[in-house]
mmCIF file of C-alpha atoms and ligand atoms in Angstrom:
data_model
loop_
_atom_site.group_PDB
_atom_site.id
_atom_site.type_symbol
_atom_site.label_atom_id
_atom_site.label_comp_id
_atom_site.label_asym_id
_atom_site.label_seq_id
_atom_site.Cartn_x
_atom_site.Cartn_y
_atom_site.Cartn_z
ATOM 1 C CA LEU S 1 108.970 14.633 -204.812
ATOM 2 C CA ALA S 2 107.769 12.154 -202.224
ATOM 3 C CA ALA S 3 104.171 12.178 -203.466
ATOM 4 C CA GLU S 4 105.239 11.986 -207.083
ATOM 5 C CA ALA S 5 107.549 9.009 -206.506
ATOM 6 C CA GLN S 6 104.934 7.270 -204.380
ATOM 7 C CA ALA S 7 102.386 7.594 -207.191
ATOM 8 C CA GLN S 8 104.821 6.127 -209.716
ATOM 9 C CA PHE S 9 105.654 3.116 -207.522
ATOM 10 C CA THR S 10 101.981 2.378 -206.916
ATOM 11 C CA ALA S 11 101.090 2.728 -210.583
ATOM 12 C CA ALA S 12 103.756 0.236 -211.723
ATOM 13 C CA THR S 13 101.938 -2.897 -212.971
ATOM 14 C CA ASP S 14 105.038 -4.976 -213.742
ATOM 15 C CA SER S 15 108.615 -5.195 -212.585
ATOM 16 C CA ALA S 16 109.995 -3.401 -215.685
ATOM 17 C CA ALA S 17 107.836 -0.326 -214.983
ATOM 18 C CA LEU S 18 108.843 -0.448 -211.329
ATOM 19 C CA GLU S 19 112.508 -0.579 -212.283
ATOM 20 C CA VAL S 20 112.108 2.535 -214.467
ATOM 21 C CA ALA S 21 110.501 4.337 -211.532
ATOM 22 C CA ARG S 22 113.235 3.123 -209.182
ATOM 23 C CA VAL S 23 116.011 4.439 -211.429
ATOM 24 C CA ALA S 24 114.166 7.761 -211.814
ATOM 25 C CA TYR S 25 113.808 8.367 -208.085
ATOM 26 C CA LEU S 26 116.208 6.116 -206.212
ATOM 27 C CA GLY S 27 118.918 5.755 -208.913
ATOM 28 C CA ALA S 28 122.414 6.085 -207.354
ATOM 29 C CA LYS S 29 123.785 8.342 -210.055
ATOM 30 C CA ALA S 30 120.987 10.507 -211.439
ATOM 31 C CA GLY S 31 117.922 9.564 -209.403
ATOM 32 C CA LYS S 32 115.850 12.524 -208.205
ATOM 33 C CA LEU S 33 116.640 11.695 -204.612
ATOM 34 C CA ARG S 34 120.361 11.712 -205.382
ATOM 35 C CA LEU S 35 120.010 15.110 -207.056
ATOM 36 C CA ALA S 36 118.144 16.413 -204.017
ATOM 37 C CA GLN S 37 120.959 15.132 -201.824
ATOM 38 C CA LYS S 38 123.475 17.042 -203.923
ATOM 39 C CA GLY S 39 121.287 20.145 -203.537
ATOM 40 C CA LEU S 40 121.637 19.883 -199.748
ATOM 41 C CA GLY S 41 125.118 21.381 -200.010
ATOM 42 C CA LYS S 42 123.679 24.652 -201.244
ATOM 43 C CA VAL S 43 121.269 25.091 -198.386
ATOM 44 C CA ASP S 44 121.998 27.838 -195.849
ATOM 45 C CA SER S 45 123.906 26.500 -192.929
ATOM 46 C CA GLY S 46 121.108 27.501 -190.520
ATOM 47 C CA ASP S 47 118.547 25.440 -192.438
ATOM 48 C CA LYS S 48 120.834 22.461 -192.966
ATOM 49 C CA PRO S 49 119.773 20.338 -189.924
ATOM 50 C CA ALA S 50 116.063 20.638 -190.851
ATOM 51 C CA ALA S 51 116.695 19.992 -194.545
ATOM 52 C CA GLY S 52 118.884 16.958 -193.743
ATOM 53 C CA LYS S 53 116.187 15.560 -191.461
ATOM 54 C CA ARG S 54 113.514 16.022 -194.122
ATOM 55 C CA PHE S 55 115.767 14.434 -196.757
ATOM 56 C CA ASN S 56 116.219 11.329 -194.564
ATOM 57 C CA GLU S 57 112.460 11.076 -193.979
ATOM 58 C CA VAL S 58 111.728 11.185 -197.696
ATOM 59 C CA LYS S 59 114.472 8.662 -198.445
ATOM 60 C CA THR S 60 113.138 6.175 -195.864
ATOM 61 C CA LEU S 61 109.598 6.665 -197.125
ATOM 62 C CA LEU S 62 110.523 6.092 -200.774
ATOM 63 C CA GLU S 63 112.597 3.024 -200.018
ATOM 64 C CA ALA S 64 109.691 1.533 -198.087
ATOM 65 C CA GLU S 65 107.266 2.391 -200.885
ATOM 66 C CA PHE S 66 109.553 0.775 -203.429
ATOM 67 C CA GLU S 67 109.835 -2.390 -201.331
ATOM 68 C CA SER S 68 106.112 -2.739 -200.862
ATOM 69 C CA ALA S 69 105.526 -2.190 -204.593
ATOM 70 C CA GLN S 70 108.086 -4.896 -205.304
ATOM 71 C CA GLU S 71 106.408 -7.253 -202.848
ATOM 72 C CA ARG S 72 103.016 -6.562 -204.384
ATOM 73 C CA LEU S 73 104.287 -7.498 -207.841
ATOM 74 C CA THR S 74 106.146 -10.663 -206.804
ATOM 75 C CA SER S 75 103.244 -12.000 -204.679
ATOM 76 C CA GLY S 76 100.944 -11.702 -207.683
ATOM 77 C CA LYS S 77 98.664 -9.070 -206.208
ATOM 78 C CA SER S 78 97.919 -5.904 -208.124
ATOM 79 C CA ALA S 79 96.787 -2.615 -206.682
ATOM 80 C CA VAL S 80 93.384 -3.402 -208.182
ATOM 81 C CA GLY S 81 92.797 -6.838 -206.612
ATOM 82 C CA GLU S 82 94.067 -10.374 -206.424
ATOM 83 C CA ALA S 83 95.364 -11.719 -209.715
ATOM 84 C CA PHE S 84 94.201 -15.200 -210.693
ATOM 85 C CA ASP S 85 94.820 -17.499 -213.564
ATOM 86 C CA VAL S 86 91.565 -17.983 -215.443
ATOM 87 C CA THR S 87 93.000 -20.952 -217.343
ATOM 88 C CA LEU S 88 93.450 -23.102 -214.207
ATOM 89 C CA PRO S 89 90.906 -25.936 -213.844
ATOM 90 C CA GLY S 90 88.302 -25.248 -211.149
ATOM 91 C CA ARG S 91 88.650 -26.764 -207.694
ATOM 92 C CA ARG S 92 86.022 -29.434 -207.177
ATOM 93 C CA ARG S 93 84.031 -28.805 -204.010
ATOM 94 C CA ARG S 94 83.912 -31.823 -201.685
ATOM 95 C CA ILE S 95 80.351 -32.925 -201.170
ATOM 96 C CA GLY S 96 79.172 -35.543 -198.711
ATOM 97 C CA HIS S 97 76.851 -38.438 -199.313
ATOM 98 C CA LEU S 98 74.114 -40.251 -197.458
ATOM 99 C CA HIS S 99 74.998 -42.247 -194.361
ATOM 100 C CA PRO S 100 75.135 -46.001 -195.151
ATOM 101 C CA ILE S 101 72.136 -46.629 -192.867
ATOM 102 C CA THR S 102 70.105 -43.996 -194.740
ATOM 103 C CA GLN S 103 71.119 -45.635 -198.025
ATOM 104 C CA THR S 104 70.025 -49.026 -196.693
ATOM 105 C CA ILE S 105 66.690 -47.610 -195.507
ATOM 106 C CA ARG S 106 65.996 -45.976 -198.877
ATOM 107 C CA SER S 107 66.832 -49.088 -200.777
ATOM 108 C CA MET S 108 64.669 -51.244 -198.456
ATOM 109 C CA LYS S 109 61.732 -48.893 -198.990
ATOM 110 C CA GLU S 110 62.217 -49.051 -202.721
ATOM 111 C CA ILE S 111 62.365 -52.861 -202.877
ATOM 112 C CA MET S 112 59.420 -53.399 -200.526
ATOM 113 C CA GLY S 113 57.495 -50.746 -202.454
ATOM 114 C CA ARG S 114 57.890 -52.851 -205.573
ATOM 115 C CA LEU S 115 56.481 -55.823 -203.614
ATOM 116 C CA GLY S 116 53.410 -53.728 -202.824
ATOM 117 C CA PHE S 117 54.240 -52.603 -199.274
ATOM 118 C CA THR S 118 53.550 -48.971 -198.330
ATOM 119 C CA ALA S 119 55.981 -47.276 -195.921
ATOM 120 C CA VAL S 120 54.378 -45.742 -192.822
ATOM 121 C CA GLU S 121 55.884 -44.022 -189.810
ATOM 122 C CA GLY S 122 55.183 -44.234 -186.115
ATOM 123 C CA PRO S 123 56.295 -42.204 -183.100
ATOM 124 C CA GLU S 124 59.561 -42.958 -181.308
ATOM 125 C CA ILE S 125 57.991 -42.088 -177.951
ATOM 126 C CA GLU S 126 55.369 -44.696 -177.218
ATOM 127 C CA ASP S 127 52.886 -45.683 -174.540
ATOM 128 C CA GLU S 128 52.783 -49.125 -172.977
ATOM 129 C CA TRP S 129 49.658 -50.119 -174.899
ATOM 130 C CA HIS S 130 51.381 -49.930 -178.295
ATOM 131 C CA ASN S 131 54.815 -51.105 -177.166
ATOM 132 C CA PHE S 132 53.564 -54.021 -175.006
ATOM 133 C CA GLU S 133 49.921 -54.522 -174.136
ATOM 134 C CA ALA S 134 48.400 -54.742 -177.610
ATOM 135 C CA LEU S 135 51.372 -56.878 -178.652
ATOM 136 C CA ASN S 136 50.285 -59.506 -176.144
ATOM 137 C CA ILE S 137 53.061 -58.603 -173.688
ATOM 138 C CA PRO S 138 51.282 -58.542 -170.298
ATOM 139 C CA LEU S 139 52.280 -56.424 -167.314
ATOM 140 C CA VAL S 140 54.210 -59.251 -165.652
ATOM 141 C CA HIS S 141 56.272 -60.024 -168.762
ATOM 142 C CA PRO S 142 60.055 -59.598 -168.278
ATOM 143 C CA ALA S 143 60.282 -57.658 -171.597
ATOM 144 C CA ARG S 144 58.670 -54.704 -169.749
ATOM 145 C CA ASP S 145 61.428 -54.537 -167.137
ATOM 146 C CA PRO S 146 62.703 -50.953 -166.646
ATOM 147 C CA LEU S 147 66.227 -52.350 -167.008
ATOM 148 C CA ASP S 148 65.417 -53.411 -170.574
ATOM 149 C CA ASN S 149 63.638 -50.236 -171.665
ATOM 150 C CA PHE S 150 64.102 -46.474 -171.667
ATOM 151 C CA TYR S 151 61.098 -45.208 -169.701
ATOM 152 C CA LEU S 152 60.520 -41.445 -169.848
ATOM 153 C CA GLU S 153 59.241 -40.186 -166.549
ATOM 154 C CA SER S 154 59.641 -36.506 -167.289
ATOM 155 C CA ALA S 155 57.928 -36.758 -170.672
ATOM 156 C CA GLN S 156 55.057 -38.490 -168.940
ATOM 157 C CA LYS S 157 54.625 -35.521 -166.611
ATOM 158 C CA LEU S 158 54.639 -33.168 -169.584
ATOM 159 C CA VAL S 159 51.939 -35.055 -171.419
ATOM 160 C CA ALA S 160 49.238 -34.609 -168.828
ATOM 161 C CA GLU S 161 46.718 -36.841 -170.561
ATOM 162 C CA ALA S 162 49.074 -39.830 -170.718
ATOM 163 C CA THR S 163 47.385 -42.741 -169.059
ATOM 164 C CA SER S 164 50.356 -45.096 -169.031
ATOM 165 C CA PRO S 165 54.100 -44.571 -168.650
ATOM 166 C CA LEU S 166 55.848 -43.410 -171.817
ATOM 167 C CA LEU S 167 59.003 -44.984 -173.171
ATOM 168 C CA LEU S 168 61.285 -44.863 -176.181
ATOM 169 C CA ARG S 169 59.934 -47.661 -178.376
ATOM 170 C CA SER S 170 61.999 -50.826 -178.117
ATOM 171 C CA GLN S 171 60.741 -52.265 -181.409
ATOM 172 C CA THR S 172 58.949 -51.101 -184.546
ATOM 173 C CA SER S 173 56.199 -53.686 -183.928
ATOM 174 C CA THR S 174 54.373 -50.751 -182.260
ATOM 175 C CA VAL S 175 53.554 -49.492 -185.747
ATOM 176 C CA GLN S 176 51.710 -52.731 -186.588
ATOM 177 C CA ILE S 177 49.239 -51.872 -183.842
ATOM 178 C CA ARG S 178 48.867 -48.231 -184.871
ATOM 179 C CA VAL S 179 48.190 -49.206 -188.487
ATOM 180 C CA MET S 180 45.702 -51.966 -187.686
ATOM 181 C CA GLU S 181 43.866 -49.723 -185.201
ATOM 182 C CA ALA S 182 43.444 -47.117 -187.927
ATOM 183 C CA THR S 183 42.745 -49.297 -190.993
ATOM 184 C CA PRO S 184 40.513 -52.272 -191.648
ATOM 185 C CA PRO S 185 42.121 -55.299 -193.381
ATOM 186 C CA PRO S 186 43.753 -55.935 -195.787
ATOM 187 C CA VAL S 187 47.009 -54.182 -194.796
ATOM 188 C CA ARG S 188 50.391 -54.409 -196.439
ATOM 189 C CA ILE S 189 52.869 -52.040 -194.848
ATOM 190 C CA ILE S 190 56.468 -51.605 -193.807
ATOM 191 C CA SER S 191 57.775 -49.237 -191.190
ATOM 192 C CA LEU S 192 61.394 -48.210 -190.752
ATOM 193 C CA GLY S 193 62.840 -46.277 -187.908
ATOM 194 C CA ARG S 194 64.872 -45.953 -184.764
ATOM 195 C CA VAL S 195 64.346 -48.118 -181.711
ATOM 196 C CA TYR S 196 66.043 -47.915 -178.319
ATOM 197 C CA ARG S 197 67.193 -50.499 -175.803
ATOM 198 C CA PRO S 198 69.626 -50.180 -172.903
ATOM 199 C CA ASP S 199 71.876 -52.831 -174.488
ATOM 200 C CA THR S 200 75.618 -52.621 -173.889
ATOM 201 C CA ALA S 201 77.311 -51.678 -177.143
ATOM 202 C CA ASP S 202 79.359 -54.448 -178.726
ATOM 203 C CA ALA S 203 80.200 -55.546 -182.270
ATOM 204 C CA THR S 204 76.562 -56.356 -183.114
ATOM 205 C CA HIS S 205 74.552 -54.329 -180.555
ATOM 206 C CA TYR S 206 73.982 -50.627 -180.050
ATOM 207 C CA PRO S 207 71.554 -48.876 -177.654
ATOM 208 C CA MET S 208 69.947 -47.080 -180.606
ATOM 209 C CA PHE S 209 69.439 -48.983 -183.828
ATOM 210 C CA HIS S 210 66.953 -49.279 -186.698
ATOM 211 C CA GLN S 211 64.406 -51.891 -187.567
ATOM 212 C CA ILE S 212 62.338 -52.586 -190.645
ATOM 213 C CA GLU S 213 58.933 -53.940 -189.716
ATOM 214 C CA GLY S 214 56.716 -55.635 -192.262
ATOM 215 C CA LEU S 215 53.067 -56.528 -191.845
ATOM 216 C CA LEU S 216 50.679 -58.234 -194.243
ATOM 217 C CA VAL S 217 47.151 -59.107 -193.125
ATOM 218 C CA ASP S 218 44.593 -60.535 -195.515
ATOM 219 C CA ARG S 219 42.490 -63.618 -196.093
ATOM 220 C CA GLY S 220 44.513 -66.837 -196.304
ATOM 221 C CA VAL S 221 48.010 -65.476 -195.582
ATOM 222 C CA THR S 222 50.461 -68.244 -194.598
ATOM 223 C CA MET S 223 54.049 -68.801 -193.432
ATOM 224 C CA ALA S 224 54.933 -69.634 -197.050
ATOM 225 C CA ASP S 225 54.033 -66.051 -198.031
ATOM 226 C CA LEU S 226 56.265 -64.769 -195.249
ATOM 227 C CA LYS S 227 59.234 -66.787 -196.411
ATOM 228 C CA SER S 228 58.696 -65.879 -200.075
ATOM 229 C CA VAL S 229 58.524 -62.163 -199.322
ATOM 230 C CA LEU S 230 61.636 -62.283 -197.154
ATOM 231 C CA ARG S 231 63.550 -64.258 -199.757
ATOM 232 C CA LEU S 232 62.501 -61.957 -202.592
ATOM 233 C CA PHE S 233 63.442 -58.968 -200.471
ATOM 234 C CA CYS S 234 66.897 -60.361 -199.664
ATOM 235 C CA GLN S 235 67.582 -61.421 -203.228
ATOM 236 C CA SER S 236 66.694 -57.957 -204.494
ATOM 237 C CA TYR S 237 68.657 -56.218 -201.764
ATOM 238 C CA PHE S 238 71.872 -58.211 -202.009
ATOM 239 C CA GLY S 239 71.272 -59.054 -205.662
ATOM 240 C CA GLY S 240 73.836 -60.020 -208.276
ATOM 241 C CA ASP S 241 75.786 -63.246 -207.894
ATOM 242 C CA ASP S 242 75.259 -63.243 -204.153
ATOM 243 C CA GLU S 243 72.994 -66.255 -203.620
ATOM 244 C CA VAL S 244 70.919 -65.428 -200.535
ATOM 245 C CA HIS S 245 69.400 -68.140 -198.402
ATOM 246 C CA ILE S 246 66.920 -67.621 -195.606
ATOM 247 C CA ARG S 247 66.625 -69.936 -192.667
ATOM 248 C CA PHE S 248 63.800 -69.973 -190.136
ATOM 249 C CA ARG S 249 64.525 -71.166 -186.594
ATOM 250 C CA PRO S 250 61.621 -71.834 -184.233
ATOM 251 C CA SER S 251 61.409 -69.077 -181.651
ATOM 252 C CA PHE S 252 58.985 -67.178 -179.452
ATOM 253 C CA PHE S 253 57.495 -63.689 -179.639
ATOM 254 C CA PRO S 254 54.343 -62.865 -177.625
ATOM 255 C CA PHE S 255 52.753 -61.229 -180.693
ATOM 256 C CA THR S 256 53.311 -64.003 -183.252
ATOM 257 C CA GLU S 257 52.387 -67.679 -183.281
ATOM 258 C CA PRO S 258 54.235 -69.556 -184.633
ATOM 259 C CA SER S 259 57.358 -67.408 -184.301
ATOM 260 C CA VAL S 260 60.727 -67.731 -185.969
ATOM 261 C CA GLU S 261 64.159 -66.159 -185.954
ATOM 262 C CA VAL S 262 65.246 -65.214 -189.460
ATOM 263 C CA ASP S 263 68.827 -66.057 -190.394
ATOM 264 C CA MET S 264 70.674 -65.316 -193.617
ATOM 265 C CA ASN S 265 73.660 -67.181 -194.944
ATOM 266 C CA TRP S 266 76.861 -65.225 -194.591
ATOM 267 C CA GLN S 267 80.525 -66.134 -194.888
ATOM 268 C CA GLY S 268 79.908 -69.861 -194.743
ATOM 269 C CA GLY S 269 77.602 -69.593 -191.703
ATOM 270 C CA TRP S 270 74.334 -67.987 -190.635
ATOM 271 C CA MET S 271 73.675 -64.510 -189.308
ATOM 272 C CA GLU S 272 70.575 -63.522 -187.326
ATOM 273 C CA MET S 273 68.692 -60.729 -189.034
ATOM 274 C CA GLY S 274 65.458 -60.531 -187.107
ATOM 275 C CA GLY S 275 62.286 -62.119 -185.916
ATOM 276 C CA ALA S 276 59.029 -62.987 -187.669
ATOM 277 C CA GLY S 277 55.909 -65.069 -187.501
ATOM 278 C CA MET S 278 52.169 -65.256 -187.985
ATOM 279 C CA VAL S 279 50.329 -62.461 -186.186
ATOM 280 C CA ASP S 280 48.932 -63.872 -182.932
ATOM 281 C CA PRO S 281 45.098 -64.042 -182.852
ATOM 282 C CA ASN S 282 45.217 -62.093 -179.569
ATOM 283 C CA VAL S 283 46.874 -59.195 -181.382
ATOM 284 C CA LEU S 284 44.302 -59.279 -184.172
ATOM 285 C CA ARG S 285 41.535 -59.219 -181.554
ATOM 286 C CA ALA S 286 43.196 -56.329 -179.651
ATOM 287 C CA VAL S 287 42.921 -54.126 -182.740
ATOM 288 C CA GLY S 288 39.390 -55.231 -183.586
ATOM 289 C CA TYR S 289 40.189 -57.685 -186.415
ATOM 290 C CA ASP S 290 38.512 -61.079 -186.609
ATOM 291 C CA PRO S 291 41.153 -63.865 -186.515
ATOM 292 C CA GLU S 292 38.608 -66.263 -188.008
ATOM 293 C CA GLU S 293 38.430 -64.085 -191.093
ATOM 294 C CA VAL S 294 41.959 -62.817 -191.670
ATOM 295 C CA THR S 295 45.481 -64.002 -190.933
ATOM 296 C CA GLY S 296 48.737 -62.165 -191.297
ATOM 297 C CA PHE S 297 52.485 -62.340 -191.061
ATOM 298 C CA ALA S 298 54.879 -59.844 -189.504
ATOM 299 C CA PHE S 299 58.622 -59.506 -189.464
ATOM 300 C CA GLY S 300 61.156 -57.183 -187.861
ATOM 301 C CA LEU S 301 64.729 -57.075 -189.143
ATOM 302 C CA GLY S 302 67.718 -55.164 -187.809
ATOM 303 C CA VAL S 303 68.629 -52.563 -190.452
ATOM 304 C CA GLU S 304 72.217 -52.317 -189.211
ATOM 305 C CA ARG S 305 72.680 -56.078 -189.578
ATOM 306 C CA VAL S 306 71.534 -55.951 -193.214
ATOM 307 C CA CYS S 307 73.795 -52.974 -193.926
ATOM 308 C CA MET S 308 76.733 -54.720 -192.230
ATOM 309 C CA ARG S 309 76.223 -57.887 -194.248
ATOM 310 C CA GLN S 310 76.081 -55.868 -197.457
ATOM 311 C CA HIS S 311 79.315 -53.968 -196.860
ATOM 312 C CA GLY S 312 81.211 -56.532 -194.785
ATOM 313 C CA ILE S 313 81.207 -54.209 -191.753
ATOM 314 C CA THR S 314 82.244 -56.232 -188.723
ATOM 315 C CA ASP S 315 81.507 -53.733 -185.931
ATOM 316 C CA ILE S 316 78.184 -51.869 -185.645
ATOM 317 C CA ARG S 317 79.834 -49.105 -183.572
ATOM 318 C CA ALA S 318 81.792 -47.945 -186.622
ATOM 319 C CA LEU S 319 78.476 -46.776 -188.119
ATOM 320 C CA TYR S 320 77.940 -44.275 -185.313
ATOM 321 C CA GLN S 321 81.414 -42.946 -184.586
ATOM 322 C CA ASN S 322 81.074 -40.397 -187.399
ATOM 323 C CA ASP S 323 84.591 -40.979 -188.667
ATOM 324 C CA VAL S 324 84.460 -39.569 -192.179
ATOM 325 C CA ARG S 325 87.338 -41.799 -193.294
ATOM 326 C CA PHE S 326 85.119 -44.795 -192.523
ATOM 327 C CA LEU S 327 81.812 -43.378 -193.756
ATOM 328 C CA GLU S 328 83.091 -42.043 -197.084
ATOM 329 C CA GLN S 329 83.811 -45.599 -198.256
ATOM 330 C CA PHE S 330 80.138 -46.390 -198.782
HETATM 331 C C1 LIG D 401 62.006 -57.863 -182.254
HETATM 332 O O1 LIG D 401 62.350 -56.716 -181.977
HETATM 333 C C2 LIG D 401 60.689 -58.204 -182.785
HETATM 334 N N1 LIG D 401 59.845 -57.031 -182.718
HETATM 335 C C3 LIG D 401 60.800 -58.720 -184.206
HETATM 336 C C4 LIG D 401 59.522 -59.249 -184.727
HETATM 337 C C5 LIG D 401 58.695 -58.461 -185.503
HETATM 338 C C6 LIG D 401 59.133 -60.564 -184.463
HETATM 339 C C7 LIG D 401 57.514 -58.953 -186.009
HETATM 340 C C8 LIG D 401 57.959 -61.053 -184.947
HETATM 341 C C9 LIG D 401 57.147 -60.251 -185.717
HETATM 342 P P1 LIG D 401 64.357 -58.884 -181.643
HETATM 343 O O2 LIG D 401 64.401 -58.330 -180.256
HETATM 344 O O3 LIG D 401 64.946 -60.235 -181.848
HETATM 345 O O4 LIG D 401 62.871 -58.926 -182.199
HETATM 346 O O5 LIG D 401 65.123 -57.861 -182.593
HETATM 347 C C10 LIG D 401 65.067 -58.008 -183.993
HETATM 348 C C11 LIG D 401 66.413 -57.728 -184.616
HETATM 349 O O6 LIG D 401 66.875 -56.441 -184.253
HETATM 350 C C12 LIG D 401 67.535 -58.651 -184.154
HETATM 351 O O7 LIG D 401 67.516 -59.864 -184.848
HETATM 352 C C13 LIG D 401 68.750 -57.846 -184.542
HETATM 353 O O8 LIG D 401 68.981 -57.948 -185.925
HETATM 354 C C14 LIG D 401 68.290 -56.441 -184.234
HETATM 355 N N2 LIG D 401 68.755 -56.004 -182.916
HETATM 356 C C15 LIG D 401 68.257 -56.320 -181.692
HETATM 357 N N3 LIG D 401 68.913 -55.669 -180.725
HETATM 358 C C16 LIG D 401 69.860 -54.914 -181.343
HETATM 359 C C17 LIG D 401 70.859 -53.984 -180.898
HETATM 360 N N4 LIG D 401 71.009 -53.683 -179.615
HETATM 361 N N5 LIG D 401 71.647 -53.379 -181.817
HETATM 362 C C18 LIG D 401 71.481 -53.654 -183.122
HETATM 363 N N6 LIG D 401 70.549 -54.496 -183.628
HETATM 364 C C19 LIG D 401 69.758 -55.124 -182.748
#
């Protein structure tokens, strides 16, 4: 009886079938269990305790079986597997998107590519020749101070052949040197990547940030070319109705002469984007170019600053806190 009833409860695929099985086995009047209970009276008195015990076991078992069958049907699960509604619309999987800085970098590469500049990469761990010396920054220059740079003593020990201390590059201008050392003029390149400085983080500074470096060396290159390229770049990047103005302020960089700071108009004022200038003859000589024959311009802009201007981001730190609620807006 127990096995038979169990099989019926399990086989029931809807509540009507389960109810039929319930009445047949657990029905108060004529259920098979009830009939068995009636039969108990006819059992020999010596066997009665054992028969009564067995009857109670079967009754408990069947009641439990019935309950679990009922639960199975109401929770939507069948004995075969989970039931699901094939007519429901699918659940869209959440997918991420590129970090705003990556988007900015891609778009910069695309725009500068259209202006004829090829993107090249350089190492983030540099030697002093590429980060300073060849850029006309002599040993005594304050820019080489260990407090202003991340020197890598342990990496230096690892690279046995290193002849000068190694450091995390503090500017992408290092790539200018690497490119000019490897290629004769003319050159027309950009380089985008991470740079590192032990700056205290604030709304516009971060110890790790990105720069876009541009370098054009050819016969007869002038400051006017520099300004035109930067203005074309900014107009393409910010585009639309956003009228972009570039302002040059006289400045000093050891590797350019003359040198300027590049500002862009923003919210009724000016925002510093980077530095630029005409490649210093000393730099051209250091890489084996003849400054009497070719001239060039170079610029280095902060990628974060451009991205912040585009999206109206007022604190650079927000870009690196990895708060999805912030990042998913862009
Ligand atoms: C340079 O790094 C020069 N190499 C730029 C250059 C290239 C000049 C080629 C001439 C020719 P500067 O230290 O000013 O310059 O940095 C350039 C830009 O990087 C700054 O204008 C700013 O936009 C950005 N920047 C500098 N420090 C930080 C920082 N800690 N966090 C975020 N952005 C920064």
